[in-house]
């Protein structure tokens, strides 16, 4: 991203300040990492203060929707009812559910139960029962800004094995978040997440990861958990991405439903758990924008 901006031109970030007193030193620092062979972010994925404000407004809806689902989800409810709650709450707050019609996805939210890894499609025929664990993955568009997070819900009394899976999947986010620092690397986070899951005897799905997000649903970088510290994209203030590892109780293998082409399952039929947060890299660490 060798900048063609003149020192006295207005900065690309929209601050109204001259480039030389705003992001020039920042860009030069990034350039030094690039010259050392690191993957570095372009301006197109570095969020300006205005972008960040827009994403935060969108995330307010996303968080409220997941809170709302948490208050109402219970045994006997169909996943279609969850979809209805998400649609109603999101639109009542002025947002658009991002999954709806996204690459042909037919519903407003993904609901993935037990051995379903992700991208489960809500249905009148899928009824929550005592002992189920379910991921509700919610994404919102507001004024063109995207937010995305997901949570696990435990339905009634859940087995200790499933409870531990859900708990460790949640801890993976905390470990990952601690490793997100400006001028660190995405792989620092990936390795921290990976190591925590594997230390607990679990595996993490490799084919599906998190993503940059903000002005689009899925932006660069792709966010995996099989990377090593010190590798992958340089983290700089203004970068926004999701951390959303899919933690499997058993083997790492997955397959996609060959009828609906969406739902992903564990190959061995054992449960999988996933939490997702949307994170902003700041000057001194990270801020969680949606959870
Ligand atoms: N929310 C998912 C994610 O974390 C995206 C699902 S795409 C959909 O990236 F179409 F299935 F909604
Ligand atoms: Co996501």
Coordinates of C-alpha atoms and ligand atoms in Angstrom, one line a residue:
X1 CA 0.0 0.0 0.0
X2 CA 2.7 2.5 -1.0
X3 CA 0.7 5.6 -0.4
X4 CA 0.5 8.2 -3.2
X5 CA -0.9 10.7 -0.7
X6 CA 1.2 13.9 -0.4
X7 CA 2.4 14.9 3.0
X8 CA 0.1 17.9 3.0
X9 CA -2.9 16.2 1.5
X10 CA -5.9 15.3 3.8
X11 CA -5.4 11.9 5.5
X12 CA -7.1 8.8 4.0
X13 CA -8.8 8.2 7.4
X14 CA -11.2 11.1 7.0
X15 CA -9.8 13.0 10.1
X16 CA -9.5 16.1 8.0
X17 CA -5.9 16.4 9.2
X18 CA -2.8 16.6 6.9
X19 CA -1.4 13.2 6.1
X20 CA 2.0 14.0 7.6
X21 CA 0.5 14.7 11.0
X22 CA -2.0 11.8 10.8
X23 CA -1.4 8.4 9.3
X24 CA 1.9 8.9 7.5
X25 CA 4.1 7.4 10.3
X26 CA 1.6 4.6 10.7
X27 CA 1.8 3.8 7.0
X28 CA 5.5 3.9 7.0
X29 CA 5.6 1.5 10.0
X30 CA 3.4 -1.0 8.1
X31 CA 5.6 -0.6 5.1
X32 CA 8.6 -1.7 7.1
X33 CA 6.8 -4.9 8.1
X34 CA 5.9 -5.5 4.5
X35 CA 9.5 -5.2 3.5
X36 CA 10.4 -7.8 6.1
X37 CA 8.1 -10.2 4.3
X38 CA 5.0 -10.0 6.5
X39 CA 1.4 -10.0 5.3
X40 CA 0.1 -6.5 6.0
X41 CA -3.4 -5.0 5.7
X42 CA -4.4 -2.5 3.1
X43 CA -6.3 0.7 3.7
X44 CA -9.4 -0.9 2.3
X45 CA -9.7 -3.1 5.5
X46 CA -8.4 -0.6 8.1
X47 CA -11.5 1.1 9.6
X48 CA -11.7 4.8 10.1
X49 CA -13.3 6.4 13.2
X50 CA -16.5 6.9 11.2
X51 CA -16.5 3.2 10.2
X52 CA -15.9 2.1 13.7
X53 CA -18.8 4.3 15.0
X54 CA -21.1 2.7 12.3
X55 CA -20.0 -0.8 13.2
X56 CA -20.7 -0.2 16.9
X57 CA -24.3 1.0 16.1
X58 CA -24.8 -2.2 14.1
X59 CA -23.3 -4.3 16.9
X60 CA -25.7 -2.8 19.4
X61 CA -28.5 -4.5 17.5
X62 CA -26.6 -7.8 17.1
X63 CA -25.9 -8.0 20.8
X64 CA -29.5 -7.1 21.7
X65 CA -30.8 -9.8 19.4
X66 CA -28.6 -12.5 21.0
X67 CA -29.6 -11.2 24.5
X68 CA -33.3 -11.5 23.4
X69 CA -32.8 -15.0 22.1
X70 CA -31.1 -16.0 25.4
X71 CA -34.1 -14.8 27.3
X72 CA -36.6 -16.8 25.3
X73 CA -34.9 -20.0 24.0
X74 CA -36.2 -23.2 25.6
X75 CA -37.0 -26.8 25.1
X76 CA -39.9 -27.4 22.8
X77 CA -39.2 -24.4 20.7
X78 CA -38.4 -24.9 17.0
X79 CA -35.4 -23.3 15.4
X80 CA -37.9 -21.6 13.1
X81 CA -39.1 -19.7 16.1
X82 CA -35.5 -18.5 16.8
X83 CA -35.3 -17.3 13.2
X84 CA -38.6 -15.4 13.7
X85 CA -37.3 -13.8 16.9
X86 CA -34.1 -12.7 15.2
X87 CA -35.9 -11.3 12.2
X88 CA -38.5 -9.4 14.3
X89 CA -36.0 -8.0 16.8
X90 CA -33.4 -7.0 14.2
X91 CA -35.9 -5.2 11.9
X92 CA -37.7 -3.6 14.8
X93 CA -34.4 -2.0 15.7
X94 CA -33.9 -0.8 12.1
X95 CA -31.4 -3.5 11.0
X96 CA -31.3 -6.1 8.4
X97 CA -30.4 -9.7 9.2
X98 CA -27.2 -10.2 7.1
X99 CA -27.6 -14.0 6.5
X100 CA -31.1 -13.6 4.8
X101 CA -30.5 -14.3 1.1
X102 CA -26.8 -14.2 1.6
X103 CA -25.5 -16.4 -1.2
X104 CA -28.9 -18.0 -1.2
X105 CA -29.1 -18.7 2.6
X106 CA -32.8 -18.9 3.2
X107 CA -33.1 -17.6 6.8
X108 CA -32.1 -14.7 9.1
X109 CA -29.8 -16.7 11.4
X110 CA -27.8 -19.9 11.6
X111 CA -28.9 -22.4 14.3
X112 CA -26.5 -25.4 14.7
X113 CA -27.4 -28.1 17.3
X114 CA -25.1 -30.7 18.8
X115 CA -23.1 -32.4 16.0
X116 CA -23.9 -29.6 13.6
X117 CA -20.8 -27.4 13.4
X118 CA -22.2 -24.3 11.8
X119 CA -24.6 -22.9 9.1
X120 CA -27.6 -24.9 10.4
X121 CA -30.8 -23.7 8.7
X122 CA -33.8 -22.9 11.0
X123 CA -36.8 -25.1 10.5
X124 CA -40.3 -25.7 11.8
X125 CA -39.2 -29.4 12.0
X126 CA -36.2 -28.9 14.3
X127 CA -37.4 -28.8 17.9
X128 CA -35.0 -28.0 20.8
X129 CA -34.9 -30.7 23.5
X130 CA -33.5 -30.9 27.0
X131 CA -29.8 -31.6 26.8
X132 CA -29.2 -30.0 23.4
X133 CA -26.4 -27.4 22.9
X134 CA -27.1 -24.9 20.2
X135 CA -25.1 -22.2 18.5
X136 CA -27.1 -19.2 17.3
X137 CA -25.0 -17.1 14.9
X138 CA -26.4 -13.7 14.3
X139 CA -25.3 -11.0 11.9
X140 CA -26.7 -7.5 11.3
X141 CA -26.4 -4.8 8.7
X142 CA -27.2 -1.2 9.7
X143 CA -26.5 1.7 7.4
X144 CA -24.2 -0.6 5.4
X145 CA -22.1 -1.6 8.5
X146 CA -21.9 -5.3 9.5
X147 CA -21.7 -6.9 12.9
X148 CA -21.4 -10.7 13.6
X149 CA -21.3 -12.7 16.7
X150 CA -22.6 -16.0 18.0
X151 CA -23.3 -17.7 21.3
X152 CA -24.0 -21.2 22.7
X153 CA -27.1 -21.9 24.6
X154 CA -27.6 -25.0 26.7
X155 CA -31.2 -26.3 26.8
X156 CA -32.2 -27.5 30.2
X157 CA -29.9 -29.9 31.9
X158 CA -26.9 -30.7 29.7
X159 CA -24.4 -33.6 30.1
X160 CA -21.1 -32.7 31.9
X161 CA -19.2 -33.6 28.7
X162 CA -21.2 -31.1 26.6
X163 CA -21.0 -28.4 29.3
X164 CA -17.2 -28.7 29.3
X165 CA -17.0 -28.4 25.6
X166 CA -19.2 -25.3 25.6
X167 CA -17.0 -23.9 28.4
X168 CA -13.7 -24.6 26.8
X169 CA -14.9 -23.2 23.4
X170 CA -15.8 -20.0 25.3
X171 CA -12.3 -19.9 27.0
X172 CA -10.7 -20.2 23.6
X173 CA -12.1 -16.7 22.8
X174 CA -10.6 -15.2 26.0
X175 CA -7.2 -16.8 25.2
X176 CA -7.4 -15.5 21.6
X177 CA -8.5 -12.1 22.6
X178 CA -5.6 -11.7 25.0
X179 CA -3.3 -12.4 22.1
X180 CA -4.7 -9.6 19.9
X181 CA -2.3 -6.6 20.1
X182 CA -1.4 -3.9 17.7
X183 CA 1.8 -4.7 15.8
X184 CA 1.4 -8.3 16.7
X185 CA 0.2 -11.0 14.3
X186 CA -3.0 -12.8 13.6
X187 CA -1.2 -16.1 14.1
X188 CA -0.6 -15.1 17.8
X189 CA -4.3 -15.2 18.3
X190 CA -4.7 -18.4 16.2
X191 CA -2.1 -20.3 18.1
X192 CA -3.5 -19.2 21.5
X193 CA -7.0 -20.5 20.5
X194 CA -5.6 -23.7 19.0
X195 CA -3.4 -24.5 22.0
X196 CA -6.2 -24.1 24.5
X197 CA -8.6 -26.4 22.6
X198 CA -6.0 -29.1 22.0
X199 CA -4.7 -28.9 25.6
X200 CA -8.3 -29.8 26.6
X201 CA -8.4 -32.8 24.3
X202 CA -10.5 -31.1 21.6
X203 CA -9.9 -30.3 17.9
X204 CA -10.7 -27.2 15.9
X205 CA -12.2 -27.2 12.4
X206 CA -9.6 -26.2 9.9
X207 CA -11.6 -25.4 6.7
X208 CA -13.9 -22.7 8.1
X209 CA -12.6 -19.7 10.0
X210 CA -13.3 -16.1 11.0
X211 CA -13.0 -13.1 8.8
X212 CA -12.5 -9.4 8.5
X213 CA -15.8 -7.6 8.7
X214 CA -17.3 -4.1 8.7
X215 CA -18.1 -2.6 5.4
X216 CA -18.8 -6.1 4.1
X217 CA -19.9 -9.3 5.7
X218 CA -16.7 -11.2 4.9
X219 CA -13.5 -9.2 4.2
X220 CA -9.8 -10.0 4.5
X221 CA -8.2 -11.5 6.5
X222 CA -9.3 -15.1 6.7
X223 CA -9.0 -16.0 10.3
X224 CA -7.8 -19.6 11.0
X225 CA -6.7 -21.3 14.2
X226 CA -4.0 -23.5 12.8
X227 CA -1.4 -20.8 12.4
X228 CA 1.7 -20.1 14.4
X229 CA 2.5 -17.1 16.5
X230 CA 4.4 -14.5 14.6
X231 CA 2.8 -15.4 11.3
X232 CA -0.2 -14.3 9.3
X233 CA -1.5 -10.7 8.9
X234 CA 0.1 -7.9 10.9
X235 CA -2.5 -6.5 13.3
X236 CA -2.8 -2.7 13.3
X237 CA -5.2 -0.4 15.0
X238 CA -8.5 -0.2 13.1
X239 CA -8.5 -3.8 11.9
X240 CA -11.8 -5.5 12.7
X241 CA -12.3 -9.3 12.5
X242 CA -14.1 -12.2 14.1
X243 CA -12.7 -14.9 16.3
X244 CA -15.0 -17.9 15.9
X245 CA -13.3 -21.3 16.4
X246 CA -15.5 -24.4 15.9
X247 CA -14.4 -26.7 18.7
X248 CA -15.0 -30.4 18.2
X249 CA -15.3 -32.9 21.0
X250 CA -13.9 -35.6 18.8
X251 CA -12.1 -35.7 15.5
X252 CA -11.4 -32.7 13.3
X253 CA -13.3 -33.9 10.2
X254 CA -16.4 -32.3 8.9
X255 CA -18.8 -32.6 5.9
X256 CA -21.5 -30.5 4.3
X257 CA -25.1 -31.5 4.0
X258 CA -25.5 -32.7 0.4
X259 CA -29.1 -31.8 0.3
X260 CA -29.2 -28.2 1.5
X261 CA -25.5 -27.5 0.8
X262 CA -25.2 -25.4 3.9
X263 CA -25.3 -27.3 7.2
X264 CA -21.8 -28.5 8.3
X265 CA -21.6 -31.6 10.6
X266 CA -18.9 -33.4 12.4
X267 CA -17.8 -36.5 10.6
X268 CA -17.8 -38.6 13.8
X269 CA -21.2 -37.4 14.9
X270 CA -19.8 -35.9 18.2
X271 CA -20.8 -32.4 19.4
X272 CA -19.2 -29.2 18.3
X273 CA -19.3 -25.8 20.0
X274 CA -18.7 -22.3 18.7
X275 CA -18.8 -18.8 20.2
X276 CA -18.0 -15.8 18.0
X277 CA -16.9 -12.3 18.9
X278 CA -16.1 -9.3 16.6
X279 CA -12.9 -7.6 17.6
X280 CA -11.4 -4.2 16.9
X281 CA -7.6 -3.8 17.2
X282 CA -6.9 -0.6 19.2
X283 CA -3.8 1.4 20.0
X284 CA -3.2 -0.6 23.2
X285 CA -5.0 -3.9 22.7
X286 CA -8.4 -4.9 21.5
X287 CA -12.0 -4.0 22.0
X288 CA -14.9 -6.5 21.6
X289 CA -17.5 -4.8 19.4
X290 CA -20.0 -7.7 19.2
X291 CA -20.4 -10.7 21.4
Ligands
LIG1 N1 -22.4 -15.7 10.5 C1 -21.5 -16.6 9.7 C2 -20.1 -16.2 10.0 O1 -19.7 -16.1 11.0 C3 -21.9 -16.5 8.3 C4 -22.9 -17.3 7.9 S1 -23.2 -17.1 6.3 C5 -24.9 -17.6 6.2 O2 -19.4 -15.9 9.1 F1 -25.3 -17.3 5.1 F2 -24.9 -18.9 6.5 F3 -25.5 -16.9 7.1
LIG2 CO1 -18.5 -14.7 11.3

